[in-house]
mmCIF file of C-alpha atoms and ligand atoms in Angstrom:
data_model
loop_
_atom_site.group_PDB
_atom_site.id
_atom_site.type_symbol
_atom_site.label_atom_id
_atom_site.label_comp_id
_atom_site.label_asym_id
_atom_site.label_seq_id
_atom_site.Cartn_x
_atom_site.Cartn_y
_atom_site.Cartn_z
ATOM 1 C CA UNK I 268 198.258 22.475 -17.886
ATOM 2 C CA UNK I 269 201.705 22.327 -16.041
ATOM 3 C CA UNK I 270 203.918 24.969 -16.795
ATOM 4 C CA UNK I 271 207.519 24.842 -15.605
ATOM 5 C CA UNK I 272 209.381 28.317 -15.864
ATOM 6 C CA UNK I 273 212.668 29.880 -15.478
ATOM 7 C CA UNK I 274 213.727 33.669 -14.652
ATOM 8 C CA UNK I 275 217.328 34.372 -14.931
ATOM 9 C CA UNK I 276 216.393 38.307 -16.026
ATOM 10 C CA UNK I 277 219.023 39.980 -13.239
ATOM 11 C CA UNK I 278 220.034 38.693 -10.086
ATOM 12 C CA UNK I 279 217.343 36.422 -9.067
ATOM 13 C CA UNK I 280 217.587 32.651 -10.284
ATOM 14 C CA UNK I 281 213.946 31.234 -9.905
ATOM 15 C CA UNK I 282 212.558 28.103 -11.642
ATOM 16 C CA UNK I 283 208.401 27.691 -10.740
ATOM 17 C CA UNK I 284 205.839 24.667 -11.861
ATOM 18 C CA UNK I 285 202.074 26.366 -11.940
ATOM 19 C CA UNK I 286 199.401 24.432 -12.627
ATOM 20 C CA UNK I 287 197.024 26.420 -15.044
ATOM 21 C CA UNK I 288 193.369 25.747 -14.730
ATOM 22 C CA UNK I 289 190.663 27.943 -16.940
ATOM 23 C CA UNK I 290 190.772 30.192 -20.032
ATOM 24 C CA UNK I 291 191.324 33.456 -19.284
ATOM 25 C CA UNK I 292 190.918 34.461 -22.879
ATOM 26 C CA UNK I 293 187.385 33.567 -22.929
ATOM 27 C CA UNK I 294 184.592 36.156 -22.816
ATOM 28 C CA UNK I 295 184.329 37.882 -19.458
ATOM 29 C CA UNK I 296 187.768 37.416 -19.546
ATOM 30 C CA UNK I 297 189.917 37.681 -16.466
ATOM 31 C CA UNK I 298 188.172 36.009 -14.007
ATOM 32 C CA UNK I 299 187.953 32.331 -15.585
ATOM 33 C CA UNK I 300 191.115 31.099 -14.396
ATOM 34 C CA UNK I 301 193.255 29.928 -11.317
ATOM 35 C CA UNK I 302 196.810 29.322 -11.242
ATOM 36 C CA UNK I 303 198.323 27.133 -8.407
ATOM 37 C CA UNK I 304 201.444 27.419 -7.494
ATOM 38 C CA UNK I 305 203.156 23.927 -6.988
ATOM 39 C CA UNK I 306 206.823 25.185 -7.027
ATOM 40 C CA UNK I 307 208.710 28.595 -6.802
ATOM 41 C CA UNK I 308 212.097 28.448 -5.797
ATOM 42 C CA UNK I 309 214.189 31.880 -5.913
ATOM 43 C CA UNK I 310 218.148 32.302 -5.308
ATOM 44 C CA UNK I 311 219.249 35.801 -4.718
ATOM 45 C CA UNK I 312 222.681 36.593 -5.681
ATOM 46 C CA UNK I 313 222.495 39.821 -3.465
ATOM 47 C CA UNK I 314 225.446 38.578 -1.746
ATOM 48 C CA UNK I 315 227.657 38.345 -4.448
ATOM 49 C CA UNK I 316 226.587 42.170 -6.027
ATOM 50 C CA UNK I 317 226.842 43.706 -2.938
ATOM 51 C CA UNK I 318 230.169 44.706 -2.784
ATOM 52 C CA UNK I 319 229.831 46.302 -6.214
ATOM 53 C CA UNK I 320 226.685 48.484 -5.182
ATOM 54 C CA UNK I 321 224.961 46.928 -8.557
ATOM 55 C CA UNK I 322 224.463 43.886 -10.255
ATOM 56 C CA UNK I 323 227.017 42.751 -12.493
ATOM 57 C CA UNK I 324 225.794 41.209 -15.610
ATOM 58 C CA UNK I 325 228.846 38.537 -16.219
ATOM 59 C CA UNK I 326 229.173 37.345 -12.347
ATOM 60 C CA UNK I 327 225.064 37.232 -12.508
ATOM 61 C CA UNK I 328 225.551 35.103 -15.560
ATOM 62 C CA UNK I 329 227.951 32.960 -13.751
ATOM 63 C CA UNK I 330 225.084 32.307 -10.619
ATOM 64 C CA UNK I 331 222.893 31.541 -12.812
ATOM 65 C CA UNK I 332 225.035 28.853 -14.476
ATOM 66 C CA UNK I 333 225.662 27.605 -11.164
ATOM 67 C CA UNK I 334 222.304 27.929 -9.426
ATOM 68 C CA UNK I 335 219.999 26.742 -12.155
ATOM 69 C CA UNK I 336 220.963 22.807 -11.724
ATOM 70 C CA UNK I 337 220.834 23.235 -7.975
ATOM 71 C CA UNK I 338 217.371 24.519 -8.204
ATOM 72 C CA UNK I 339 215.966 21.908 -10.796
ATOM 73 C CA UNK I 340 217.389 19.130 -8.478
ATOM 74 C CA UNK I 341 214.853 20.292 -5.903
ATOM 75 C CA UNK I 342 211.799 19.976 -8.605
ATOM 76 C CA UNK I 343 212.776 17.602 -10.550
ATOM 77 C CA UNK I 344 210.473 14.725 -10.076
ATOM 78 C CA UNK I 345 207.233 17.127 -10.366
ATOM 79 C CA UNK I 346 209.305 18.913 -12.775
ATOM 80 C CA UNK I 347 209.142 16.122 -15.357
ATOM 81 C CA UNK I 348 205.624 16.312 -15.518
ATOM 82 C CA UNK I 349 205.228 19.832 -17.052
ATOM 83 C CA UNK I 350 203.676 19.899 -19.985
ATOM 84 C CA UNK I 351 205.012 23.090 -21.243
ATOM 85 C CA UNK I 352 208.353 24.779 -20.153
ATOM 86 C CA UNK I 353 209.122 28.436 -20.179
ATOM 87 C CA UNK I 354 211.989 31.125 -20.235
ATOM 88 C CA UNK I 355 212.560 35.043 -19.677
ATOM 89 C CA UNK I 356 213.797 36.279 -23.060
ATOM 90 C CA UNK I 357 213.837 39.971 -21.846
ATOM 91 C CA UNK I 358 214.477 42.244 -21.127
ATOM 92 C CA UNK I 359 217.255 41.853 -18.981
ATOM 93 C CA UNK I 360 220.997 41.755 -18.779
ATOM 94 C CA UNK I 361 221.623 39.953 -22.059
ATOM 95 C CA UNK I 362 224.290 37.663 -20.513
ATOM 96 C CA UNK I 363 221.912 36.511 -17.236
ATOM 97 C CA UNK I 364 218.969 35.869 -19.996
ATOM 98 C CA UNK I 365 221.557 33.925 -22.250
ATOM 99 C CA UNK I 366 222.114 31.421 -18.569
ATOM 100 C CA UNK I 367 218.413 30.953 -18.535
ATOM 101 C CA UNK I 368 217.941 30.055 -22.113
ATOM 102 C CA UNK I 369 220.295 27.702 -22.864
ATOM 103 C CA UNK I 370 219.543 26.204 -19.699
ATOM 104 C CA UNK I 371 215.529 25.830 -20.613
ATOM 105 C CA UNK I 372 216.709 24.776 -24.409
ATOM 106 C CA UNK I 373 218.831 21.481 -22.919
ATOM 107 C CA UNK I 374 216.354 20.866 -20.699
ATOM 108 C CA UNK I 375 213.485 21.016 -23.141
ATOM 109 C CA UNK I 376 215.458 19.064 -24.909
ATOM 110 C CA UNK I 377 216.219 16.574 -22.133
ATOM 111 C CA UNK I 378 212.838 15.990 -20.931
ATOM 112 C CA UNK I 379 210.859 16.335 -25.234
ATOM 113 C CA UNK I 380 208.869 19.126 -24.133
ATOM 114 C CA UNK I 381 208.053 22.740 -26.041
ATOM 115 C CA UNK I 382 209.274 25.520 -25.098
ATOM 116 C CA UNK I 383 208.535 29.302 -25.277
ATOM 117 C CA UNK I 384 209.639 32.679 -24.470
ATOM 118 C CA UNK I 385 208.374 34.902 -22.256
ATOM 119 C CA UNK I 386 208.288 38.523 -21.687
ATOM 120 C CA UNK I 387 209.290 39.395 -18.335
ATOM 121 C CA UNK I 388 207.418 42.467 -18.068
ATOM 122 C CA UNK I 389 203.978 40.660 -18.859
ATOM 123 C CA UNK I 390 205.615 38.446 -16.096
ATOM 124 C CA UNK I 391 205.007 41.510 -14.045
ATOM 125 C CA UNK I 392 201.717 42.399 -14.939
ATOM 126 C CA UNK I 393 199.931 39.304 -14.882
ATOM 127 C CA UNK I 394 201.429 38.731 -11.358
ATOM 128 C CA UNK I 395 198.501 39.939 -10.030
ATOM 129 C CA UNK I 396 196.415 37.141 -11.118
ATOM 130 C CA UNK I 397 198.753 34.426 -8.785
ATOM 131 C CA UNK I 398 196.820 34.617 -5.661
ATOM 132 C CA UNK I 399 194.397 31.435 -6.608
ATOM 133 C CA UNK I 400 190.945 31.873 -4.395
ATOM 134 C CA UNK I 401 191.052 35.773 -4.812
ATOM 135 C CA UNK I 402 188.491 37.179 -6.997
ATOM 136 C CA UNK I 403 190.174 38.455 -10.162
ATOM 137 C CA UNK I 404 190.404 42.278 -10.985
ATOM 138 C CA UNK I 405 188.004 44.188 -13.457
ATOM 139 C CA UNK I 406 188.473 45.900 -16.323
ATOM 140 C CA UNK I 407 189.365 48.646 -17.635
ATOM 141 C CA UNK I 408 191.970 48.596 -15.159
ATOM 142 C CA UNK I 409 195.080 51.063 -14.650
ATOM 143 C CA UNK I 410 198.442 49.276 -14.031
ATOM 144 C CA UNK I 411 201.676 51.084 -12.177
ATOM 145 C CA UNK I 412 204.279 48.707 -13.018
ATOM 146 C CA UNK I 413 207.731 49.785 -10.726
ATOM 147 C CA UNK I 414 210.365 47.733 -11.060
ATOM 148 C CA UNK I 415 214.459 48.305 -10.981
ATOM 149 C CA UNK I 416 214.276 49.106 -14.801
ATOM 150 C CA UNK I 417 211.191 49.903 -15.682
ATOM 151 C CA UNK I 418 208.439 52.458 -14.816
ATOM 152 C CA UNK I 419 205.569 51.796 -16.564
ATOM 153 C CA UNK I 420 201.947 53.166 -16.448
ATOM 154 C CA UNK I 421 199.134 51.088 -18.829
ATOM 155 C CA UNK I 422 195.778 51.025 -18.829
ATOM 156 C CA UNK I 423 194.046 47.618 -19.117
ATOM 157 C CA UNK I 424 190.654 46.787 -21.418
ATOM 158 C CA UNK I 425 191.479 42.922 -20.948
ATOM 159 C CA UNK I 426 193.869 40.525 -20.073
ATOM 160 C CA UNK I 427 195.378 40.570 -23.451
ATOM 161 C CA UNK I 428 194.404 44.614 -24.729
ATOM 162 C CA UNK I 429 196.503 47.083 -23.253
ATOM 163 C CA UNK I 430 197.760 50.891 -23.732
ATOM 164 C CA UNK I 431 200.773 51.863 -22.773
ATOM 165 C CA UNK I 432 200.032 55.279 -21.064
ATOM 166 C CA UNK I 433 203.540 56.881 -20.433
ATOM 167 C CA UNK I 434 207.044 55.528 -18.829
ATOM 168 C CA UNK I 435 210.024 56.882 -17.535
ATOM 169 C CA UNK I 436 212.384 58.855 -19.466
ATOM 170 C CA UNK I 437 215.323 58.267 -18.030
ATOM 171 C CA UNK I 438 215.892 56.444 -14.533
ATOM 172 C CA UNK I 439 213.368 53.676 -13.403
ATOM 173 C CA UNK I 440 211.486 54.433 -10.170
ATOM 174 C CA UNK I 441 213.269 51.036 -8.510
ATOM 175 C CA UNK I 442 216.928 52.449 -9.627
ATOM 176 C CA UNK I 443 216.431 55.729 -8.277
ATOM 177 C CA UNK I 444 215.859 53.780 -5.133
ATOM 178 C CA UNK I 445 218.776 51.893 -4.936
ATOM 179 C CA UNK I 446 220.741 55.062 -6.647
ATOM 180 C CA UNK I 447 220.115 57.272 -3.763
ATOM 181 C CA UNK I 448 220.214 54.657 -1.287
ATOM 182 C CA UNK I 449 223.883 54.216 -2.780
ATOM 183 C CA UNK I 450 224.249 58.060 -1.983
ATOM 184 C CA UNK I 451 223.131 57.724 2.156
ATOM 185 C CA UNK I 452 225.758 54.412 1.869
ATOM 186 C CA UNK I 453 223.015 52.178 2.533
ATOM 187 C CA UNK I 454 224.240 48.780 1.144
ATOM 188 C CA UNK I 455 222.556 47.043 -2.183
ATOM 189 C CA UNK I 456 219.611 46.594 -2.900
ATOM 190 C CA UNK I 457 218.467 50.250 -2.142
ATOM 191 C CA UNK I 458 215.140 49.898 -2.262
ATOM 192 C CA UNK I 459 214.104 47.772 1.097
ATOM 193 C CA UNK I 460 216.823 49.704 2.796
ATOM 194 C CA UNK I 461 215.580 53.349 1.729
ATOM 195 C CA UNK I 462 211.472 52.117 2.967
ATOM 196 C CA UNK I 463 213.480 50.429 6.447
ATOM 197 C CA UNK I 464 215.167 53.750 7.416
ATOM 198 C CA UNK I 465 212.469 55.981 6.422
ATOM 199 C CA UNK I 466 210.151 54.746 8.632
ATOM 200 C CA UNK I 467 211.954 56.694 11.784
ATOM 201 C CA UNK I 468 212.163 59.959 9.374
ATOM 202 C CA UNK I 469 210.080 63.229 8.734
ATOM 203 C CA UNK I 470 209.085 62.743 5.118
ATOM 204 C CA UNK I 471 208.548 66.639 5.526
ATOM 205 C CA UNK I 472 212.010 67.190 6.347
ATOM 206 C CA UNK I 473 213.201 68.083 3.001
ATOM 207 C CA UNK I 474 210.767 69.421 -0.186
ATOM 208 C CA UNK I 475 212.244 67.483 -2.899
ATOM 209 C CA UNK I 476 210.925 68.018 -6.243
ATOM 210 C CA UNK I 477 208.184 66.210 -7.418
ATOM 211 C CA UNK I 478 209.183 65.653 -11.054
ATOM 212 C CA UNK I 479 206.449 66.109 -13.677
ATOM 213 C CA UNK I 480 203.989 65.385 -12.031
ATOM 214 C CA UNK I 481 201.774 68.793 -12.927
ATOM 215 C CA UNK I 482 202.276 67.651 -16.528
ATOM 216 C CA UNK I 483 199.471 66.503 -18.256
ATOM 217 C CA UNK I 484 201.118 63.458 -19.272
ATOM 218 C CA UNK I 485 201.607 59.724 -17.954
ATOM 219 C CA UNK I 486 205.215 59.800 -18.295
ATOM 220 C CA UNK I 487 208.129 59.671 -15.149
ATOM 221 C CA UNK I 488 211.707 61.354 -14.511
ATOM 222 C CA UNK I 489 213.251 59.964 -11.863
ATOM 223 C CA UNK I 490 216.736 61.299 -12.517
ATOM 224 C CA UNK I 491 216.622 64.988 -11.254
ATOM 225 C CA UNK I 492 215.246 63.900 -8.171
ATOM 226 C CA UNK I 493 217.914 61.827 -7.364
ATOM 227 C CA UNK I 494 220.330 64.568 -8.585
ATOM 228 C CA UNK I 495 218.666 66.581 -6.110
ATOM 229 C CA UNK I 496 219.315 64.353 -3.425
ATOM 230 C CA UNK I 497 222.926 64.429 -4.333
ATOM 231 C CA UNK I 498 222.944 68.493 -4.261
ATOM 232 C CA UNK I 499 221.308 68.599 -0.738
ATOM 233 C CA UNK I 500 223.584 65.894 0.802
ATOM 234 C CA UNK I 501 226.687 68.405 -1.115
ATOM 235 C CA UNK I 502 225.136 71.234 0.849
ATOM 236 C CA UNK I 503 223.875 69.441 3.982
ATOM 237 C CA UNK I 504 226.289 67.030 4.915
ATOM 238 C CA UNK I 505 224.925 66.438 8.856
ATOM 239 C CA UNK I 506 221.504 65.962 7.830
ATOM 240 C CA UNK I 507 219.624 63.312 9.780
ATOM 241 C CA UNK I 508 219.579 60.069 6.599
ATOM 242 C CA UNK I 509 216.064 58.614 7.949
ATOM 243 C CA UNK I 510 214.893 62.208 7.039
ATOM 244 C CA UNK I 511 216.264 62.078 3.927
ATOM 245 C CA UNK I 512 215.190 58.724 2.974
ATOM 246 C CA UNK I 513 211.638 59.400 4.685
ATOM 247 C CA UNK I 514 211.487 62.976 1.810
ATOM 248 C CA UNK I 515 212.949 61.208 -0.712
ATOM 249 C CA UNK I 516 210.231 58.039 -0.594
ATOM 250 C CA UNK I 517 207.610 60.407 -0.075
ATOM 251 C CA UNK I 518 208.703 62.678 -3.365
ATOM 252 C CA UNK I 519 208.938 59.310 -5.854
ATOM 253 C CA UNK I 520 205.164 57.931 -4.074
ATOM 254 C CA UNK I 521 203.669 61.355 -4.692
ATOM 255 C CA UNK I 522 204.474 61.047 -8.177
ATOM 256 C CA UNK I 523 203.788 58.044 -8.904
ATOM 257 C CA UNK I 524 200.617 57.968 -6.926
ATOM 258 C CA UNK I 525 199.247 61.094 -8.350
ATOM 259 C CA UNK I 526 199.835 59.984 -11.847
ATOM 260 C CA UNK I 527 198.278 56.700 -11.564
ATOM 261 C CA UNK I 528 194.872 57.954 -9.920
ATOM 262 C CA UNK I 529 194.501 60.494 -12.506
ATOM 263 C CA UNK I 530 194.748 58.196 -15.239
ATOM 264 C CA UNK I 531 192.220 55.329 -12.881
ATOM 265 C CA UNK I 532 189.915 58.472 -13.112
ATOM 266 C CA UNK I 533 189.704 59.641 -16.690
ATOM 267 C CA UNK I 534 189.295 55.782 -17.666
ATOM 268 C CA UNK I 535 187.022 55.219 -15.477
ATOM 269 C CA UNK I 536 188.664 52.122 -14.039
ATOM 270 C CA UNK I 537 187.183 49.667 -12.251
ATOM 271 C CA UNK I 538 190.341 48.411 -10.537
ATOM 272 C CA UNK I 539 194.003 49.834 -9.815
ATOM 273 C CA UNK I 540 196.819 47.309 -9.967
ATOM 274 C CA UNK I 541 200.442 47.768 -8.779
ATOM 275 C CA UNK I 542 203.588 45.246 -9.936
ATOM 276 C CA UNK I 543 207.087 44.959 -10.199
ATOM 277 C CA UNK I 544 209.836 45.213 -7.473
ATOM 278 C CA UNK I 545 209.323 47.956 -5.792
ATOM 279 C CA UNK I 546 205.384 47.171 -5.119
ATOM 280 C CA UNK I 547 207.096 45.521 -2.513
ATOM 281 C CA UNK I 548 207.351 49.167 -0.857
ATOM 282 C CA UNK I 549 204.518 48.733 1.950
ATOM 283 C CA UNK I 550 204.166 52.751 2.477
ATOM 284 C CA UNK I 551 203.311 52.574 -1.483
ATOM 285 C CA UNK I 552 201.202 49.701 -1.578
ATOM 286 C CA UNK I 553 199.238 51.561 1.295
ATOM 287 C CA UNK I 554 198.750 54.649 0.290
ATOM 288 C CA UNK I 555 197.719 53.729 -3.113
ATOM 289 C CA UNK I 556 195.116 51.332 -2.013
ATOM 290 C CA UNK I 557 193.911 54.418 -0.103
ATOM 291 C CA UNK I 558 193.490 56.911 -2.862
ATOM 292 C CA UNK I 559 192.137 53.895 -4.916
ATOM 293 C CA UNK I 560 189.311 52.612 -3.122
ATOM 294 C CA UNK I 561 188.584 57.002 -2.533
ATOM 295 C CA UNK I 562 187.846 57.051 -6.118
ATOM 296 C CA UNK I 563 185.406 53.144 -5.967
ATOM 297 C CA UNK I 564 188.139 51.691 -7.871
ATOM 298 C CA UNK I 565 189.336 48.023 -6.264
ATOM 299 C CA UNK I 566 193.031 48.051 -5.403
ATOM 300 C CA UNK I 567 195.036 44.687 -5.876
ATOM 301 C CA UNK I 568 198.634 44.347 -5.631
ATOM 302 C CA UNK I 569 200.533 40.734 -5.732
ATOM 303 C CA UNK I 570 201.718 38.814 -2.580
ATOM 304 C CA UNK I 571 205.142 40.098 -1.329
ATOM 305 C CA UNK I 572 206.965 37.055 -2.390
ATOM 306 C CA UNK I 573 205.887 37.596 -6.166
ATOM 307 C CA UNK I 574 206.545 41.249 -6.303
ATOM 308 C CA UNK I 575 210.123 41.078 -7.194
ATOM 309 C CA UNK I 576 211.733 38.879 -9.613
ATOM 310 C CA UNK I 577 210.149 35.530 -9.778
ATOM 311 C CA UNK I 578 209.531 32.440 -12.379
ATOM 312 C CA UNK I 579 205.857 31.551 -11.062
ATOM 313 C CA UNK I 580 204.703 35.036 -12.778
ATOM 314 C CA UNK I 581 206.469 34.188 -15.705
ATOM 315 C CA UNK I 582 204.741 30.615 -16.216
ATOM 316 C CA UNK I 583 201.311 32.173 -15.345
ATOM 317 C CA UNK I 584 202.517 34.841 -18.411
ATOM 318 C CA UNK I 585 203.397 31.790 -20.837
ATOM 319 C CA UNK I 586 199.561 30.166 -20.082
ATOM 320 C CA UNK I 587 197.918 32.926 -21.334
ATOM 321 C CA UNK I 588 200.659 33.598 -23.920
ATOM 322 C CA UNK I 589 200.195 30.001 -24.900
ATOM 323 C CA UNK I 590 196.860 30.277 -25.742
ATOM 324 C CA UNK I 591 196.734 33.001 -26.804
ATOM 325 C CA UNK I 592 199.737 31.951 -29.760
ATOM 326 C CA UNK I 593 202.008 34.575 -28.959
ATOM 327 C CA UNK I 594 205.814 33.635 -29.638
ATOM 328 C CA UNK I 595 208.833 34.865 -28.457
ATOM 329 C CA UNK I 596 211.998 34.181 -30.371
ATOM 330 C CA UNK I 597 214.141 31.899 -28.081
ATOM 331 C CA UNK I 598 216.868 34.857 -28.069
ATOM 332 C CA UNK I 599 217.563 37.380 -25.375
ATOM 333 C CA UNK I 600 216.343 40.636 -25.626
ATOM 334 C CA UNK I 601 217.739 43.219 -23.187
ATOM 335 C CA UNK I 602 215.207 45.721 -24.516
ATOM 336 C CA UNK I 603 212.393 43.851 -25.668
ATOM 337 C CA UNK I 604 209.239 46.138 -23.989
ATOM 338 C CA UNK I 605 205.116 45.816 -23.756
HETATM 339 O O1 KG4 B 765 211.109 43.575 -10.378
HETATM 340 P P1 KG4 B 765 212.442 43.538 -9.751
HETATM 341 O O2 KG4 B 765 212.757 42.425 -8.782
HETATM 342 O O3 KG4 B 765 213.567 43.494 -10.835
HETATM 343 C C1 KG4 B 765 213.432 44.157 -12.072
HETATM 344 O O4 KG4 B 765 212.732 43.615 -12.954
HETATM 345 O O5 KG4 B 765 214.005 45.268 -12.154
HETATM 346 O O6 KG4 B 765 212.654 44.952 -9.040
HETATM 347 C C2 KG4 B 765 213.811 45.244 -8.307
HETATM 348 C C3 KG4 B 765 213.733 46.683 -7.829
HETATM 349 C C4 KG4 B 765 215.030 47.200 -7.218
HETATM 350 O O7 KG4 B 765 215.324 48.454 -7.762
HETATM 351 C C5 KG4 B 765 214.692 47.297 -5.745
HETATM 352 O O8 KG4 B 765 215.424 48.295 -5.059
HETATM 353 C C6 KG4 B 765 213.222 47.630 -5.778
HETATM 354 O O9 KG4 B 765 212.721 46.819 -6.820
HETATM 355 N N1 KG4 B 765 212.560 47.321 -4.506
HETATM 356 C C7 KG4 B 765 212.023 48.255 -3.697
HETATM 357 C C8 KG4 B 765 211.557 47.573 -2.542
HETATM 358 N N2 KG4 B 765 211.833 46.240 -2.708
HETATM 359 C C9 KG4 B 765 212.446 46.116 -3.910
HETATM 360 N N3 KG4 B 765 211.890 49.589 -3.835
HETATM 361 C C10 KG4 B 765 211.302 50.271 -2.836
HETATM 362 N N4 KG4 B 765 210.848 49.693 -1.704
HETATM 363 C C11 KG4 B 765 210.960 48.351 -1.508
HETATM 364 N N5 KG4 B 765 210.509 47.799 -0.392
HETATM 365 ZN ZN1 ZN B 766 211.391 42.323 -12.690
#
């Protein structure tokens, strides 16, 4: 099956054709399918957000208005042959989703095709099942997914059974990121910046508080820390940023790190899996894949290039939505959740 999809979920425009191969709802689940990726073309509107530190949800809309056609010009002769076309319903900035929507709607109806929503954060998760040629990764499995607005830990019986173990209460792990990165006056988006100049700092150089994570819970607070941050940068104005980055980093991976390998060990899980935008955070990736393979549990985490926003995850999310007849309403969502 050919699946063309579109992500329009923040400030990435990305339209993808996948072709589907395999039925990853059948028995031993998981490792019965391949997705190739034919297509994935993503437009970052980083330039345009930039000057406003954050992503503005009506210029993003605009983008997207203007990017989508530009991008469906490039695939549009393979892109006729899909059987099946998808969108991001949520969640999102409402306005960004709304670009993407009525963009897939026109087009479904342009080319008589159906057309269904997709979750972006199953995007996410099943983002770990792109790599085609890779063997697949076992269940149960524990899931970290980190992205810029959510922080989200599950545990995994199948592709299609999961537990949502805890989340953050406040900030997400990828928006403290780019929160305190705003506070050193490192430009947007915070997160690549923060791992950049941390790699010439002492991640020792400052104890920052490791929030919650002595609780005996699966759930994240990301919002004192960066408070905390902002209190020690009051107090210390000359200290060295790398430092600060490097203590900072090191604070949100022991959390996040710690959490997830306690829940990989009372579940027993065969396999650890990291998604979302800020798996793209090589000092996480690494260090988790560490403590993972220390307890025998497999450690997979998606190529770099689908770790932040991206429309080939969310067509490889519509196959096994599709058969698995789960529907979306073709409405955006900003909250909708797992
Ligand atoms: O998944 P994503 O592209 O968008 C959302 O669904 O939110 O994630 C974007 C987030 C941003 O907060 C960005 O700063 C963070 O991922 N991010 C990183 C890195 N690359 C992206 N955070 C830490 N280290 C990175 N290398
Ligand atoms: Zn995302």
């Amino acid at each position: 099956m050919k699946i063309l999809a579109i992500e329009t979920s923040c400030d990435d425009t990305s339209i993808a054709l996948i072709e589907a191969k395999g039925n990853p709802l059948s028995k031993n689940n998981s490792g019965n399918w391949r997705i190739k990726i034919l297509k994935n073309f993503v437009s970052s509107q980083i330039k345009v957000h930039e000057p406003f530190g954050g992503v503005v949800p009506t210029l993003a809309k605009r983008e997207h208005i203007k990017n989508l056609p530009i991008l469906w010009k490039r695939i549009v002769k393979q892109g006729k042959k899909a059987d099946l076309l998808a969108v991001t319903v949520g969640p999102g900035l409402e306005p960004a989703l709304w670009a993407g929507i009525e963009f897939a709607k026109n087009l479904a109806k342009e080319l008589n095709k159906p057309l269904i929503g997709v979750n972006h954060l199953e995007g996410h998760l099943y983002s770990n099942w792109l790599v085609s040629g890779k063997k697949n990764p076992k269940f149960p499995a524990i899931i970290l997914l980190v992205s810029g607005g959510h922080t989200i830990l599950l545990k995994m019986d199948s592709l299609t059974k999961w537990k949502k173990l805890g989340e953050t209460r406040d900030d997400a792990a990828g928006e403290a990121f780019d929160k305190v990165a705003r506070l050193l006056n490192l430009p947007y988006p915070g997160g690549p910046q923060i791992e950049k100049i941390a790699k010439e700092g002492n991640s020792k150089s400052v104890a920052f508080p490791r929030p919650m994570l002595r609780d005996k819970n699966y759930e994240f607070s990301f919002s004192g820390l960066k408070t905390s941050v902002l209190y020690y940068l009051r107090d210390n104005p000359k200290t060295n940023k790398a430092d600060m980055a490097a203590s900072f980093q090191q604070a949100v991976l022991d959390v996040l790190i710690g959490k997830t390998i306690r829940a990989a060990k009372e579940f027993n899980a065969k396999s650890v899996l990291l998604c979302g935008g800020v798996a793209a955070n090589k000092t996480l990736r690494n260090a988790l894949k560490k403590e993972s393979v220390k307890i025998g549990a497999e450690f997979f985490a998606p190529q770099f290039k689908f770790n932040t926003d991206n429309a080939a995850m969310i067509a490889a999310a519509a196959y096994v939505q599709k058969l698995r007849k789960k529907k979306y309403r073709l409405v955006a969502k900003g909250d909708l959740n797992l």
